[in-house]
CSV table of C-alpha atoms and ligand atoms in Angstrom, one decimal:
chain,number,residue,atom,x,y,z
A,1,MET,CA,87.2,-78.8,17.2
A,2,ARG,CA,84.5,-80.0,19.3
A,3,ALA,CA,81.7,-82.5,18.5
A,4,ALA,CA,78.5,-83.4,20.4
A,5,LEU,CA,77.7,-87.3,20.2
A,6,ILE,CA,74.0,-88.1,20.9
A,7,PRO,CA,73.2,-91.7,21.5
A,8,ALA,CA,69.6,-92.0,20.5
A,9,ALA,CA,69.3,-95.5,19.4
A,10,GLY,CA,67.4,-97.0,22.4
A,11,SER,CA,64.1,-98.8,21.7
A,12,GLY,CA,62.2,-96.8,24.6
A,13,THR,CA,60.8,-100.1,26.0
A,14,ARG,CA,60.0,-98.6,29.3
A,15,LEU,CA,58.1,-95.7,27.9
A,16,GLY,CA,56.2,-97.8,25.5
A,17,GLN,CA,56.0,-95.3,22.6
A,18,GLY,CA,58.3,-96.7,20.1
A,19,PRO,CA,62.0,-95.3,19.8
A,20,LYS,CA,62.3,-92.9,22.7
A,21,ALA,CA,64.4,-90.1,20.8
A,22,PHE,CA,61.5,-89.7,18.5
A,23,VAL,CA,58.8,-89.4,20.9
A,24,GLU,CA,57.6,-85.6,21.0
A,25,VAL,CA,57.1,-83.3,24.1
A,26,ALA,CA,54.9,-80.2,23.1
A,27,GLY,CA,55.3,-80.9,19.5
A,28,VAL,CA,59.2,-81.2,19.5
A,29,SER,CA,61.0,-84.7,19.7
A,30,LEU,CA,63.3,-85.5,22.6
A,31,LEU,CA,66.2,-85.9,19.9
A,32,ALA,CA,65.3,-82.4,18.3
A,33,ARG,CA,65.4,-80.8,21.8
A,34,SER,CA,68.8,-82.1,22.6
A,35,VAL,CA,70.2,-81.1,19.3
A,36,ALA,CA,68.9,-77.4,19.5
A,37,ALA,CA,70.6,-77.3,22.8
A,38,LEU,CA,73.9,-78.4,21.6
A,39,ALA,CA,74.5,-77.5,17.9
A,40,PRO,CA,75.2,-73.7,18.8
A,41,LEU,CA,78.0,-74.8,21.3
A,42,VAL,CA,79.9,-77.4,19.1
A,43,ASP,CA,81.4,-77.6,15.4
A,44,GLU,CA,79.3,-80.8,14.5
A,45,VAL,CA,76.7,-83.0,15.9
A,46,LEU,CA,76.5,-86.6,15.5
A,47,VAL,CA,73.6,-88.8,16.3
A,48,ALA,CA,73.3,-92.5,16.8
A,49,LEU,CA,69.8,-94.0,15.5
A,50,PRO,CA,68.1,-97.2,15.7
A,51,ALA,CA,68.6,-99.4,12.7
A,52,GLY,CA,66.2,-98.7,10.0
A,53,MET,CA,65.0,-95.2,11.3
A,54,ASP,CA,65.9,-92.1,9.2
A,55,LEU,CA,66.9,-88.8,10.5
A,56,PRO,CA,64.1,-86.4,11.0
A,57,PRO,CA,64.3,-83.6,8.2
A,58,GLY,CA,65.9,-80.3,9.2
A,59,LEU,CA,68.2,-81.4,12.0
A,60,PRO,CA,71.9,-80.0,11.5
A,61,VAL,CA,73.4,-83.5,12.3
A,62,ARG,CA,75.2,-86.4,10.9
A,63,ALA,CA,73.8,-89.8,11.6
A,64,VAL,CA,75.2,-93.2,12.2
A,65,GLU,CA,73.4,-96.6,12.9
A,66,GLY,CA,73.5,-97.3,16.6
A,67,GLY,CA,74.5,-100.6,18.4
A,68,ALA,CA,72.9,-103.2,20.5
A,69,THR,CA,73.9,-101.2,23.7
A,70,ARG,CA,74.5,-97.5,24.7
A,71,GLN,CA,78.2,-98.2,24.9
A,72,GLU,CA,78.3,-99.6,21.3
A,73,SER,CA,76.2,-96.6,20.1
A,74,VAL,CA,78.8,-94.3,21.7
A,75,ALA,CA,81.9,-96.4,20.3
A,76,ARG,CA,80.3,-96.0,16.9
A,77,LEU,CA,79.6,-92.3,17.1
A,78,LEU,CA,83.4,-91.9,18.4
A,79,ALA,CA,84.7,-93.8,15.3
A,80,ALA,CA,82.7,-91.2,13.1
A,81,THR,CA,84.5,-88.0,14.4
A,82,ARG,CA,87.8,-86.5,14.4
A,83,ALA,CA,87.1,-83.8,16.9
A,84,ASP,CA,89.5,-83.3,19.7
A,85,VAL,CA,86.9,-83.0,22.4
A,86,VAL,CA,83.5,-84.9,22.3
A,87,LEU,CA,80.5,-84.2,24.5
A,88,VAL,CA,78.3,-87.1,25.0
A,89,HIS,CA,74.7,-86.5,25.7
A,90,ASP,CA,71.8,-88.9,26.0
A,91,ALA,CA,68.7,-87.7,23.5
A,92,ALA,CA,66.5,-88.9,26.6
A,93,ARG,CA,67.7,-85.7,28.5
A,94,PRO,CA,65.9,-83.0,26.5
A,95,PHE,CA,66.0,-80.0,28.8
A,96,LEU,CA,69.8,-79.1,28.7
A,97,PRO,CA,70.6,-75.4,29.9
A,98,GLY,CA,73.4,-73.6,27.8
A,99,GLY,CA,75.1,-72.4,31.2
A,100,VAL,CA,75.6,-76.2,32.1
A,101,VAL,CA,77.3,-77.1,28.8
A,102,ARG,CA,79.5,-74.1,28.9
A,103,ALA,CA,80.6,-75.2,32.4
A,104,LEU,CA,81.2,-78.7,31.1
A,105,LEU,CA,83.4,-77.3,28.4
A,106,ALA,CA,85.4,-75.1,30.7
A,107,ALA,CA,85.9,-78.1,32.9
A,108,VAL,CA,87.2,-80.4,30.1
A,109,ALA,CA,89.3,-77.8,28.9
A,110,GLU,CA,91.1,-78.1,32.3
A,111,THR,CA,91.1,-81.7,32.9
A,112,GLY,CA,90.4,-83.8,29.8
A,113,ALA,CA,87.2,-85.4,31.5
A,114,ALA,CA,84.4,-84.4,33.1
A,115,THR,CA,80.7,-84.9,33.8
A,116,VAL,CA,77.5,-83.2,34.8
A,117,ALA,CA,76.1,-84.7,38.1
A,118,LEU,CA,73.9,-83.5,41.0
A,119,PRO,CA,74.6,-84.0,44.9
A,120,VAL,CA,72.2,-86.6,45.9
A,121,ALA,CA,69.2,-84.7,47.9
A,122,ASP,CA,67.2,-87.6,49.1
A,123,THR,CA,67.6,-90.1,51.7
A,124,LEU,CA,69.1,-93.4,50.3
A,125,VAL,CA,68.3,-96.8,51.4
A,126,ARG,CA,68.9,-100.2,50.0
A,127,GLY,CA,65.8,-102.5,49.6
A,128,GLU,CA,65.0,-106.3,49.9
A,129,GLY,CA,61.8,-106.5,48.1
A,130,ASP,CA,59.7,-103.7,49.5
A,131,LEU,CA,61.6,-103.8,52.8
A,132,TRP,CA,63.9,-101.1,54.2
A,133,ALA,CA,67.3,-103.1,54.5
A,134,GLY,CA,69.7,-100.5,55.5
A,135,GLY,CA,70.3,-96.8,55.1
A,136,VAL,CA,73.0,-95.6,52.8
A,137,PRO,CA,75.0,-92.5,53.7
A,138,ARG,CA,74.4,-89.8,51.2
A,139,GLU,CA,77.3,-87.7,52.0
A,140,GLY,CA,79.6,-87.4,48.9
A,141,LEU,CA,77.3,-89.4,46.7
A,142,TRP,CA,76.3,-87.6,43.2
A,143,ALA,CA,73.7,-88.6,40.6
A,144,VAL,CA,75.3,-88.6,37.2
A,145,GLN,CA,73.8,-87.1,34.4
A,146,THR,CA,74.7,-86.2,30.8
A,147,PRO,CA,76.4,-84.4,29.0
A,148,GLN,CA,80.1,-85.6,29.7
A,149,ALA,CA,83.0,-84.3,27.8
A,150,PHE,CA,86.4,-86.0,27.2
A,151,ARG,CA,89.3,-85.5,25.0
A,152,ARG,CA,88.4,-87.7,22.3
A,153,GLU,CA,91.6,-89.8,22.5
A,154,LEU,CA,91.2,-90.6,26.2
A,155,LEU,CA,87.4,-91.8,25.6
A,156,TRP,CA,88.7,-94.0,22.8
A,157,ARG,CA,91.1,-95.6,24.8
A,158,ALA,CA,88.7,-96.2,27.7
A,159,HIS,CA,86.1,-97.8,25.2
A,160,ALA,CA,88.8,-99.9,23.6
A,161,ALA,CA,89.8,-101.0,27.2
A,162,ALA,CA,86.2,-101.9,28.2
A,163,GLN,CA,85.6,-103.8,25.1
A,164,ALA,CA,88.9,-105.7,25.4
A,165,GLU,CA,88.1,-106.7,29.1
A,166,GLY,CA,84.3,-107.3,28.3
A,167,VAL,CA,83.2,-104.4,30.7
A,168,SER,CA,80.0,-102.7,30.3
A,169,ALA,CA,78.8,-99.4,31.9
A,170,THR,CA,75.7,-97.4,31.5
A,171,ASP,CA,77.8,-94.0,31.0
A,172,ASP,CA,81.2,-93.0,29.6
A,173,ALA,CA,82.6,-91.3,32.6
A,174,GLY,CA,82.5,-94.7,34.4
A,175,LEU,CA,84.7,-95.9,31.8
A,176,VAL,CA,87.3,-93.3,31.8
A,177,ALA,CA,87.3,-93.4,35.7
A,178,ARG,CA,88.4,-97.0,35.3
A,179,LEU,CA,91.4,-96.0,33.7
A,180,GLY,CA,92.7,-94.2,36.7
A,181,VAL,CA,92.1,-90.9,35.1
A,182,PRO,CA,90.3,-88.1,37.2
A,183,VAL,CA,86.9,-87.1,36.1
A,184,ARG,CA,85.6,-83.6,37.1
A,185,LEU,CA,82.0,-83.4,38.6
A,186,VAL,CA,80.4,-80.2,37.2
A,187,PRO,CA,76.9,-79.3,39.0
A,188,GLY,CA,74.2,-80.3,36.8
A,189,ASP,CA,70.4,-79.2,36.8
A,190,ALA,CA,67.3,-81.0,38.0
A,191,ARG,CA,65.7,-80.2,34.7
A,192,LEU,CA,68.1,-82.5,33.1
A,193,PHE,CA,66.3,-85.6,34.3
A,194,LYS,CA,66.1,-88.6,31.9
A,195,VAL,CA,62.7,-89.2,30.4
A,196,THR,CA,62.4,-92.9,31.1
A,197,THR,CA,58.7,-93.9,32.3
A,198,PRO,CA,55.4,-92.5,31.3
A,199,GLY,CA,55.5,-90.4,34.4
A,200,ASP,CA,58.7,-88.7,33.3
A,201,LEU,CA,56.9,-87.8,30.1
A,202,ALA,CA,54.2,-86.0,31.9
A,203,LEU,CA,56.7,-84.2,34.0
A,204,ALA,CA,58.5,-83.1,30.7
A,205,GLY,CA,55.4,-82.0,29.1
A,206,ALA,CA,54.7,-79.8,32.1
A,207,LEU,CA,58.3,-78.3,32.0
A,208,ALA,CA,58.3,-77.8,28.3
A,209,ARG,CA,55.6,-75.0,28.6
A,210,VAL,CA,57.8,-73.0,30.8
A,211,TRP,CA,60.9,-74.1,29.0
A,212,ASP,CA,59.6,-73.1,25.5
A,213,ALA,CA,58.3,-69.7,26.5
A,214,GLU,CA,61.8,-68.5,27.8
A,215,ALA,CA,64.0,-66.9,25.2
A,216,ARG,CA,67.0,-68.9,24.5
B,1,C5P,O1,67.9,-96.7,28.0
B,1,C5P,P1,68.4,-95.4,28.5
B,1,C5P,O2,67.3,-94.3,28.6
B,1,C5P,O3,69.3,-95.4,29.7
B,1,C5P,O4,69.2,-94.9,27.2
B,1,C5P,C1,70.2,-93.7,27.4
B,1,C5P,C2,70.4,-93.1,26.0
B,1,C5P,O5,71.2,-94.1,25.2
B,1,C5P,C3,69.2,-92.9,25.2
B,1,C5P,O6,69.3,-91.6,24.6
B,1,C5P,C4,69.1,-94.1,24.2
B,1,C5P,O7,68.5,-93.8,23.1
B,1,C5P,C5,70.8,-94.4,24.0
B,1,C5P,N1,70.8,-95.8,23.4
B,1,C5P,C6,71.6,-96.0,22.3
B,1,C5P,N2,71.7,-97.3,21.8
B,1,C5P,C7,71.3,-98.2,22.5
B,1,C5P,C8,70.5,-98.2,23.9
B,1,C5P,C9,70.2,-96.8,24.3
B,1,C5P,O8,71.9,-94.9,21.6
B,1,C5P,N3,71.5,-99.5,22.2
């Protein structure tokens, strides 16, 4: 059995439009877009919501209350499912191609841990204030996206270890990698960008016009 776990309990401070998962792009919330992409490919969908927020009507999901951090929200989602394989996906990445999910599921069936990621295309540099302070070779570097998929028992162990050791991370693959377990990198998609700033929202609006017109 497979479950999709969607942390959607962020406050959306950088976007400035209230809880981000509920922000709409072309009339459909970021959360509803992520749910629609995942629901056909898993047995159940669980969503972590901000405290006091109700589940929007009509979504085929179970809701749990999120925590103070993304990591805590994912831990709560994990505690609420018995699925053998869990797929963790940020509500803030609303354009999720089915082919990417299928490739990720094939990878996790082989390895037990996999994440979607994109090879870095831009030149990278460290900055000190607004000054160029040294180039960073981009060879072998990937930008990590979601979804990420794991055998549930493995992700559970990774979260328990992180909590016991006071470690925090912005994603789950990082916590699993800390255990010394190999994590497979599965090529992602530029459309999977995370909606973070008002500029991202404008980009999402433009993409939605093409995305929503395609049969899926
Ligand atoms: O803030 P950021 O966009 O990096 O958050 C990534 C994802 O984690 C978002 O989908 C957000 O809703 C979720 N999150 C959460 N609980 C928190 C903070 C963030 O579920 N306390």
